[in-house]
């Protein structure tokens, strides 16, 4: 298959490296320096070159902020049968775009980052394929993600964003509250250091991505639940009620270890 990857960042380069031995792959980026070390892959720097390459599949791997704009920019240069694909971690606006773009599509979410994941062992990582996607596109990515030993899940567009709100907004909010309460960032303690590392990871994310995750319509209810649980814990601490604390910890362990 002729595959054009849009964006030679970390994920785009990873996709190119992972696909180029089995497919005819090109990668497009306006910054030629980012194309310097790609392997067995055509380097494209203009949209006209994408048209000449005539891809059967376009994988949009630019940052979330520019995903929709990039699709609109590249559409005039693609054949009508070209399969469109995104790997966005938040699907806001993409469902509406795909419904009107006139192209078959497959939307996925590889839930790992090349910077931190062990790319030789991805069996503990996950990927999501959107249920509304074109059947052939879903089959292609099931095979591709399966070859990486990723754990596969299928959600609708709405189900994906609701699940991501649960999976990301609660950890993000918890880490942000931890960071907001920070007074002694060099405090000793293994538990503190682990929480600090997590908070640093969250705050290293792109601001736009963080905002889009937290601006999900599902997030306010999740935050209300966090506030409710914090209030409950505060009351237990204030009362110094050992039995109630024991019961509460048992409840938490049941949630975590079930």
mmCIF file of C-alpha atoms in Angstrom:
data_model
loop_
_atom_site.group_PDB
_atom_site.id
_atom_site.type_symbol
_atom_site.label_atom_id
_atom_site.label_comp_id
_atom_site.label_asym_id
_atom_site.label_seq_id
_atom_site.Cartn_x
_atom_site.Cartn_y
_atom_site.Cartn_z
ATOM 1 C CA UNK A 1 0.000 0.000 0.000
ATOM 2 C CA UNK A 2 1.139 3.565 -0.720
ATOM 3 C CA UNK A 3 1.026 5.372 2.616
ATOM 4 C CA UNK A 4 1.711 9.061 3.181
ATOM 5 C CA UNK A 5 2.332 10.170 6.747
ATOM 6 C CA UNK A 6 1.711 13.844 7.471
ATOM 7 C CA UNK A 7 4.080 15.241 10.094
ATOM 8 C CA UNK A 8 7.576 13.986 10.884
ATOM 9 C CA UNK A 9 7.347 14.389 14.641
ATOM 10 C CA UNK A 10 7.878 11.550 17.084
ATOM 11 C CA UNK A 11 4.703 9.647 16.219
ATOM 12 C CA UNK A 12 4.911 10.316 12.480
ATOM 13 C CA UNK A 13 8.511 9.103 12.370
ATOM 14 C CA UNK A 14 7.597 6.047 14.425
ATOM 15 C CA UNK A 15 4.805 5.127 12.000
ATOM 16 C CA UNK A 16 7.112 5.610 9.017
ATOM 17 C CA UNK A 17 9.830 3.401 10.536
ATOM 18 C CA UNK A 18 7.286 0.750 11.498
ATOM 19 C CA UNK A 19 5.580 0.594 8.092
ATOM 20 C CA UNK A 20 8.323 1.258 5.542
ATOM 21 C CA UNK A 21 9.524 -2.337 5.169
ATOM 22 C CA UNK A 22 6.081 -3.674 4.235
ATOM 23 C CA UNK A 23 4.628 -0.689 2.357
ATOM 24 C CA UNK A 24 5.633 2.123 0.028
ATOM 25 C CA UNK A 25 5.840 4.983 2.497
ATOM 26 C CA UNK A 26 6.289 8.730 2.124
ATOM 27 C CA UNK A 27 6.421 11.308 4.893
ATOM 28 C CA UNK A 28 5.520 14.979 4.520
ATOM 29 C CA UNK A 29 6.780 17.878 6.602
ATOM 30 C CA UNK A 30 7.475 21.499 5.705
ATOM 31 C CA UNK A 31 10.596 21.369 7.906
ATOM 32 C CA UNK A 32 13.135 19.441 5.847
ATOM 33 C CA UNK A 33 15.419 19.034 8.871
ATOM 34 C CA UNK A 34 12.846 16.730 10.445
ATOM 35 C CA UNK A 35 13.113 14.450 7.406
ATOM 36 C CA UNK A 36 16.887 14.084 7.634
ATOM 37 C CA UNK A 37 17.045 10.626 9.209
ATOM 38 C CA UNK A 38 13.969 8.822 7.868
ATOM 39 C CA UNK A 39 14.665 5.305 6.626
ATOM 40 C CA UNK A 40 13.458 3.680 3.400
ATOM 41 C CA UNK A 41 10.857 6.437 3.033
ATOM 42 C CA UNK A 42 10.238 9.176 0.462
ATOM 43 C CA UNK A 43 10.682 12.698 1.785
ATOM 44 C CA UNK A 44 7.995 15.195 0.766
ATOM 45 C CA UNK A 45 8.021 18.916 1.527
ATOM 46 C CA UNK A 46 5.200 20.227 -0.708
ATOM 47 C CA UNK A 47 1.559 19.290 -1.135
ATOM 48 C CA UNK A 48 2.121 18.866 -4.877
ATOM 49 C CA UNK A 49 4.527 16.044 -4.069
ATOM 50 C CA UNK A 50 1.764 14.328 -2.103
ATOM 51 C CA UNK A 51 -0.477 14.487 -5.181
ATOM 52 C CA UNK A 52 2.327 12.987 -7.319
ATOM 53 C CA UNK A 53 2.835 10.193 -4.776
ATOM 54 C CA UNK A 54 -0.928 9.462 -4.987
ATOM 55 C CA UNK A 55 -1.297 7.741 -1.606
ATOM 56 C CA UNK A 56 -3.915 5.113 -0.901
ATOM 57 C CA UNK A 57 -3.772 5.944 2.815
ATOM 58 C CA UNK A 58 -2.937 9.257 4.522
ATOM 59 C CA UNK A 59 -2.067 9.148 8.227
ATOM 60 C CA UNK A 60 -2.395 12.584 9.796
ATOM 61 C CA UNK A 61 0.205 12.649 12.604
ATOM 62 C CA UNK A 62 0.513 16.386 13.203
ATOM 63 C CA UNK A 63 -0.145 17.784 16.679
ATOM 64 C CA UNK A 64 -3.760 17.839 17.827
ATOM 65 C CA UNK A 65 -4.112 21.603 17.407
ATOM 66 C CA UNK A 66 -3.472 21.366 13.660
ATOM 67 C CA UNK A 67 -5.089 18.002 12.820
ATOM 68 C CA UNK A 68 -8.275 19.347 11.216
ATOM 69 C CA UNK A 69 -6.463 22.202 9.442
ATOM 70 C CA UNK A 70 -4.000 19.742 7.942
ATOM 71 C CA UNK A 71 -6.813 17.558 6.641
ATOM 72 C CA UNK A 72 -8.456 20.549 4.950
ATOM 73 C CA UNK A 73 -5.110 21.604 3.435
ATOM 74 C CA UNK A 74 -4.284 18.199 1.986
ATOM 75 C CA UNK A 75 -7.738 17.138 0.711
ATOM 76 C CA UNK A 76 -7.448 18.869 -2.724
ATOM 77 C CA UNK A 77 -4.301 16.857 -3.423
ATOM 78 C CA UNK A 78 -5.784 13.408 -2.786
ATOM 79 C CA UNK A 79 -7.684 10.987 -4.986
ATOM 80 C CA UNK A 80 -11.333 10.473 -4.037
ATOM 81 C CA UNK A 81 -10.689 6.906 -2.878
ATOM 82 C CA UNK A 82 -7.795 7.808 -0.587
ATOM 83 C CA UNK A 83 -8.367 6.530 2.938
ATOM 84 C CA UNK A 84 -7.949 9.217 5.600
ATOM 85 C CA UNK A 85 -6.633 8.400 9.048
ATOM 86 C CA UNK A 86 -5.880 10.268 12.257
ATOM 87 C CA UNK A 87 -4.202 9.197 15.494
ATOM 88 C CA UNK A 88 -5.577 12.014 17.657
ATOM 89 C CA UNK A 89 -5.930 11.412 21.385
ATOM 90 C CA UNK A 90 -9.043 13.628 21.470
ATOM 91 C CA UNK A 91 -11.570 13.184 18.658
ATOM 92 C CA UNK A 92 -13.390 16.524 19.032
ATOM 93 C CA UNK A 93 -14.574 17.724 15.600
ATOM 94 C CA UNK A 94 -13.275 14.702 13.707
ATOM 95 C CA UNK A 95 -16.594 12.846 13.511
ATOM 96 C CA UNK A 96 -18.243 15.840 11.827
ATOM 97 C CA UNK A 97 -15.281 16.280 9.499
ATOM 98 C CA UNK A 98 -15.328 12.664 8.344
ATOM 99 C CA UNK A 99 -19.084 12.758 7.752
ATOM 100 C CA UNK A 100 -18.657 15.536 5.173
ATOM 101 C CA UNK A 101 -15.167 15.029 3.710
ATOM 102 C CA UNK A 102 -16.213 12.569 0.994
ATOM 103 C CA UNK A 103 -13.439 10.072 1.799
ATOM 104 C CA UNK A 104 -13.393 6.737 3.596
ATOM 105 C CA UNK A 105 -11.659 7.037 6.955
ATOM 106 C CA UNK A 106 -10.183 5.128 9.854
ATOM 107 C CA UNK A 107 -9.618 6.844 13.176
ATOM 108 C CA UNK A 108 -7.341 5.309 15.809
ATOM 109 C CA UNK A 109 -5.580 6.265 19.016
ATOM 110 C CA UNK A 110 -2.219 4.608 19.775
ATOM 111 C CA UNK A 111 -2.015 5.087 23.536
ATOM 112 C CA UNK A 112 1.742 5.281 23.916
ATOM 113 C CA UNK A 113 4.479 7.794 23.190
ATOM 114 C CA UNK A 114 7.780 6.936 21.510
ATOM 115 C CA UNK A 115 9.663 9.071 24.026
ATOM 116 C CA UNK A 116 8.667 7.045 27.102
ATOM 117 C CA UNK A 117 7.411 3.697 25.818
ATOM 118 C CA UNK A 118 9.681 0.729 25.275
ATOM 119 C CA UNK A 119 9.131 0.313 21.543
ATOM 120 C CA UNK A 120 10.606 -3.184 21.618
ATOM 121 C CA UNK A 121 7.973 -4.310 24.096
ATOM 122 C CA UNK A 122 4.553 -2.710 23.683
ATOM 123 C CA UNK A 123 2.468 -5.583 25.026
ATOM 124 C CA UNK A 124 1.458 -3.544 28.086
ATOM 125 C CA UNK A 125 0.307 -0.631 25.925
ATOM 126 C CA UNK A 126 -2.997 -0.098 24.154
ATOM 127 C CA UNK A 127 -4.523 1.188 20.941
ATOM 128 C CA UNK A 128 -8.100 2.181 20.191
ATOM 129 C CA UNK A 129 -9.846 1.842 16.832
ATOM 130 C CA UNK A 130 -12.989 3.887 16.254
ATOM 131 C CA UNK A 131 -16.011 1.706 15.473
ATOM 132 C CA UNK A 132 -17.475 3.992 12.789
ATOM 133 C CA UNK A 133 -14.310 3.618 10.673
ATOM 134 C CA UNK A 134 -14.180 2.014 7.227
ATOM 135 C CA UNK A 135 -14.014 -1.819 7.590
ATOM 136 C CA UNK A 136 -10.902 -2.150 5.419
ATOM 137 C CA UNK A 137 -9.227 0.619 7.368
ATOM 138 C CA UNK A 138 -10.055 -1.112 10.655
ATOM 139 C CA UNK A 139 -8.650 -4.377 9.325
ATOM 140 C CA UNK A 140 -5.424 -2.646 8.267
ATOM 141 C CA UNK A 141 -4.842 -1.084 11.685
ATOM 142 C CA UNK A 142 -5.846 -4.246 13.547
ATOM 143 C CA UNK A 143 -3.087 -6.025 11.655
ATOM 144 C CA UNK A 144 -0.595 -3.186 12.141
ATOM 145 C CA UNK A 145 -1.223 -2.647 15.862
ATOM 146 C CA UNK A 146 -1.417 -6.396 16.342
ATOM 147 C CA UNK A 147 2.076 -6.736 14.849
ATOM 148 C CA UNK A 148 3.263 -4.378 17.609
ATOM 149 C CA UNK A 149 1.611 -6.590 20.269
ATOM 150 C CA UNK A 150 -0.622 -3.735 21.412
ATOM 151 C CA UNK A 151 -3.836 -4.475 23.290
ATOM 152 C CA UNK A 152 -6.686 -3.447 20.979
ATOM 153 C CA UNK A 153 -9.997 -1.823 21.891
ATOM 154 C CA UNK A 154 -12.891 -0.562 19.782
ATOM 155 C CA UNK A 155 -15.009 2.433 20.770
ATOM 156 C CA UNK A 156 -17.361 4.810 19.022
ATOM 157 C CA UNK A 157 -16.217 8.428 18.674
ATOM 158 C CA UNK A 158 -18.308 9.436 21.686
ATOM 159 C CA UNK A 159 -17.296 6.347 23.653
ATOM 160 C CA UNK A 160 -13.637 7.079 22.978
ATOM 161 C CA UNK A 161 -13.791 10.618 24.314
ATOM 162 C CA UNK A 162 -15.819 9.564 27.355
ATOM 163 C CA UNK A 163 -13.319 6.797 28.119
ATOM 164 C CA UNK A 164 -10.358 9.127 27.604
ATOM 165 C CA UNK A 165 -11.934 11.630 29.974
ATOM 166 C CA UNK A 166 -12.070 8.924 32.638
ATOM 167 C CA UNK A 167 -8.595 7.609 31.856
ATOM 168 C CA UNK A 168 -6.885 10.998 31.541
ATOM 169 C CA UNK A 169 -8.865 13.767 33.222
ATOM 170 C CA UNK A 170 -8.798 12.238 36.718
ATOM 171 C CA UNK A 171 -5.012 11.605 36.644
ATOM 172 C CA UNK A 172 -4.429 15.020 35.060
ATOM 173 C CA UNK A 173 -6.547 16.858 37.631
ATOM 174 C CA UNK A 174 -4.985 14.919 40.520
ATOM 175 C CA UNK A 175 -1.483 15.734 39.270
ATOM 176 C CA UNK A 176 -2.363 19.398 38.767
ATOM 177 C CA UNK A 177 -3.729 19.659 42.323
ATOM 178 C CA UNK A 178 -0.553 17.984 43.586
ATOM 179 C CA UNK A 179 1.577 20.494 41.636
ATOM 180 C CA UNK A 180 -0.547 23.423 42.839
ATOM 181 C CA UNK A 181 0.046 22.332 46.448
ATOM 182 C CA UNK A 182 3.809 22.000 45.934
ATOM 183 C CA UNK A 183 5.976 23.788 48.485
ATOM 184 C CA UNK A 184 9.075 21.622 48.809
ATOM 185 C CA UNK A 185 9.851 19.932 45.461
ATOM 186 C CA UNK A 186 12.963 18.306 46.928
ATOM 187 C CA UNK A 187 11.127 16.660 49.844
ATOM 188 C CA UNK A 188 12.469 13.159 50.630
ATOM 189 C CA UNK A 189 10.400 10.037 50.198
ATOM 190 C CA UNK A 190 9.838 7.410 47.507
ATOM 191 C CA UNK A 191 6.071 7.984 47.301
ATOM 192 C CA UNK A 192 6.540 11.735 46.970
ATOM 193 C CA UNK A 193 9.125 11.263 44.218
ATOM 194 C CA UNK A 194 6.806 8.961 42.260
ATOM 195 C CA UNK A 195 3.985 11.489 42.449
ATOM 196 C CA UNK A 196 6.383 14.268 41.485
ATOM 197 C CA UNK A 197 7.560 12.332 38.418
ATOM 198 C CA UNK A 198 3.944 11.753 37.363
ATOM 199 C CA UNK A 199 3.125 15.448 37.770
ATOM 200 C CA UNK A 200 6.183 16.414 35.739
ATOM 201 C CA UNK A 201 5.058 14.055 32.984
ATOM 202 C CA UNK A 202 1.555 15.556 32.905
ATOM 203 C CA UNK A 203 2.895 19.111 32.850
ATOM 204 C CA UNK A 204 5.274 18.198 30.016
ATOM 205 C CA UNK A 205 2.297 17.527 27.747
ATOM 206 C CA UNK A 206 1.351 20.039 25.080
ATOM 207 C CA UNK A 207 -0.854 22.770 26.598
ATOM 208 C CA UNK A 208 -3.423 22.450 23.820
ATOM 209 C CA UNK A 209 -3.715 18.687 24.322
ATOM 210 C CA UNK A 210 -4.110 19.119 28.085
ATOM 211 C CA UNK A 211 -6.780 21.769 27.565
ATOM 212 C CA UNK A 212 -8.730 19.644 25.074
ATOM 213 C CA UNK A 213 -8.699 16.679 27.440
ATOM 214 C CA UNK A 214 -9.924 18.789 30.357
ATOM 215 C CA UNK A 215 -12.450 20.712 28.237
ATOM 216 C CA UNK A 216 -14.303 17.498 27.401
ATOM 217 C CA UNK A 217 -18.015 17.783 28.299
ATOM 218 C CA UNK A 218 -17.516 14.692 30.475
ATOM 219 C CA UNK A 219 -14.814 16.277 32.658
ATOM 220 C CA UNK A 220 -16.908 18.444 35.042
ATOM 221 C CA UNK A 221 -18.737 15.399 36.428
ATOM 222 C CA UNK A 222 -15.412 13.637 36.991
ATOM 223 C CA UNK A 223 -14.064 16.673 38.849
ATOM 224 C CA UNK A 224 -17.216 16.862 40.974
ATOM 225 C CA UNK A 225 -16.612 13.275 42.021
ATOM 226 C CA UNK A 226 -12.979 14.085 42.903
ATOM 227 C CA UNK A 227 -14.130 17.053 45.007
ATOM 228 C CA UNK A 228 -16.747 14.896 46.723
ATOM 229 C CA UNK A 229 -14.182 12.253 47.617
ATOM 230 C CA UNK A 230 -11.714 14.871 48.893
ATOM 231 C CA UNK A 231 -14.435 16.376 51.072
ATOM 232 C CA UNK A 232 -15.314 12.946 52.445
ATOM 233 C CA UNK A 233 -11.667 12.197 53.241
ATOM 234 C CA UNK A 234 -11.205 15.597 54.870
ATOM 235 C CA UNK A 235 -14.131 14.941 57.223
ATOM 236 C CA UNK A 236 -12.736 11.536 58.208
ATOM 237 C CA UNK A 237 -9.354 13.117 58.961
ATOM 238 C CA UNK A 238 -10.891 15.953 60.946
ATOM 239 C CA UNK A 239 -12.886 13.498 63.072
ATOM 240 C CA UNK A 240 -9.827 11.235 63.518
ATOM 241 C CA UNK A 241 -12.210 8.309 63.166
ATOM 242 C CA UNK A 242 -9.991 5.226 62.867
ATOM 243 C CA UNK A 243 -12.806 2.824 62.029
ATOM 244 C CA UNK A 244 -14.215 5.073 59.322
ATOM 245 C CA UNK A 245 -10.723 5.502 57.879
ATOM 246 C CA UNK A 246 -10.257 1.723 57.890
ATOM 247 C CA UNK A 247 -13.579 1.264 56.097
ATOM 248 C CA UNK A 248 -12.688 3.969 53.579
ATOM 249 C CA UNK A 249 -9.294 2.407 52.812
ATOM 250 C CA UNK A 250 -10.972 -0.979 52.349
ATOM 251 C CA UNK A 251 -13.351 0.642 49.867
ATOM 252 C CA UNK A 252 -10.434 2.187 47.983
ATOM 253 C CA UNK A 253 -8.582 -1.124 47.830
ATOM 254 C CA UNK A 254 -11.696 -2.784 46.465
ATOM 255 C CA UNK A 255 -11.850 -0.150 43.690
ATOM 256 C CA UNK A 256 -8.168 -0.507 42.806
ATOM 257 C CA UNK A 257 -7.603 -4.257 43.064
ATOM 258 C CA UNK A 258 -10.865 -5.620 41.675
#
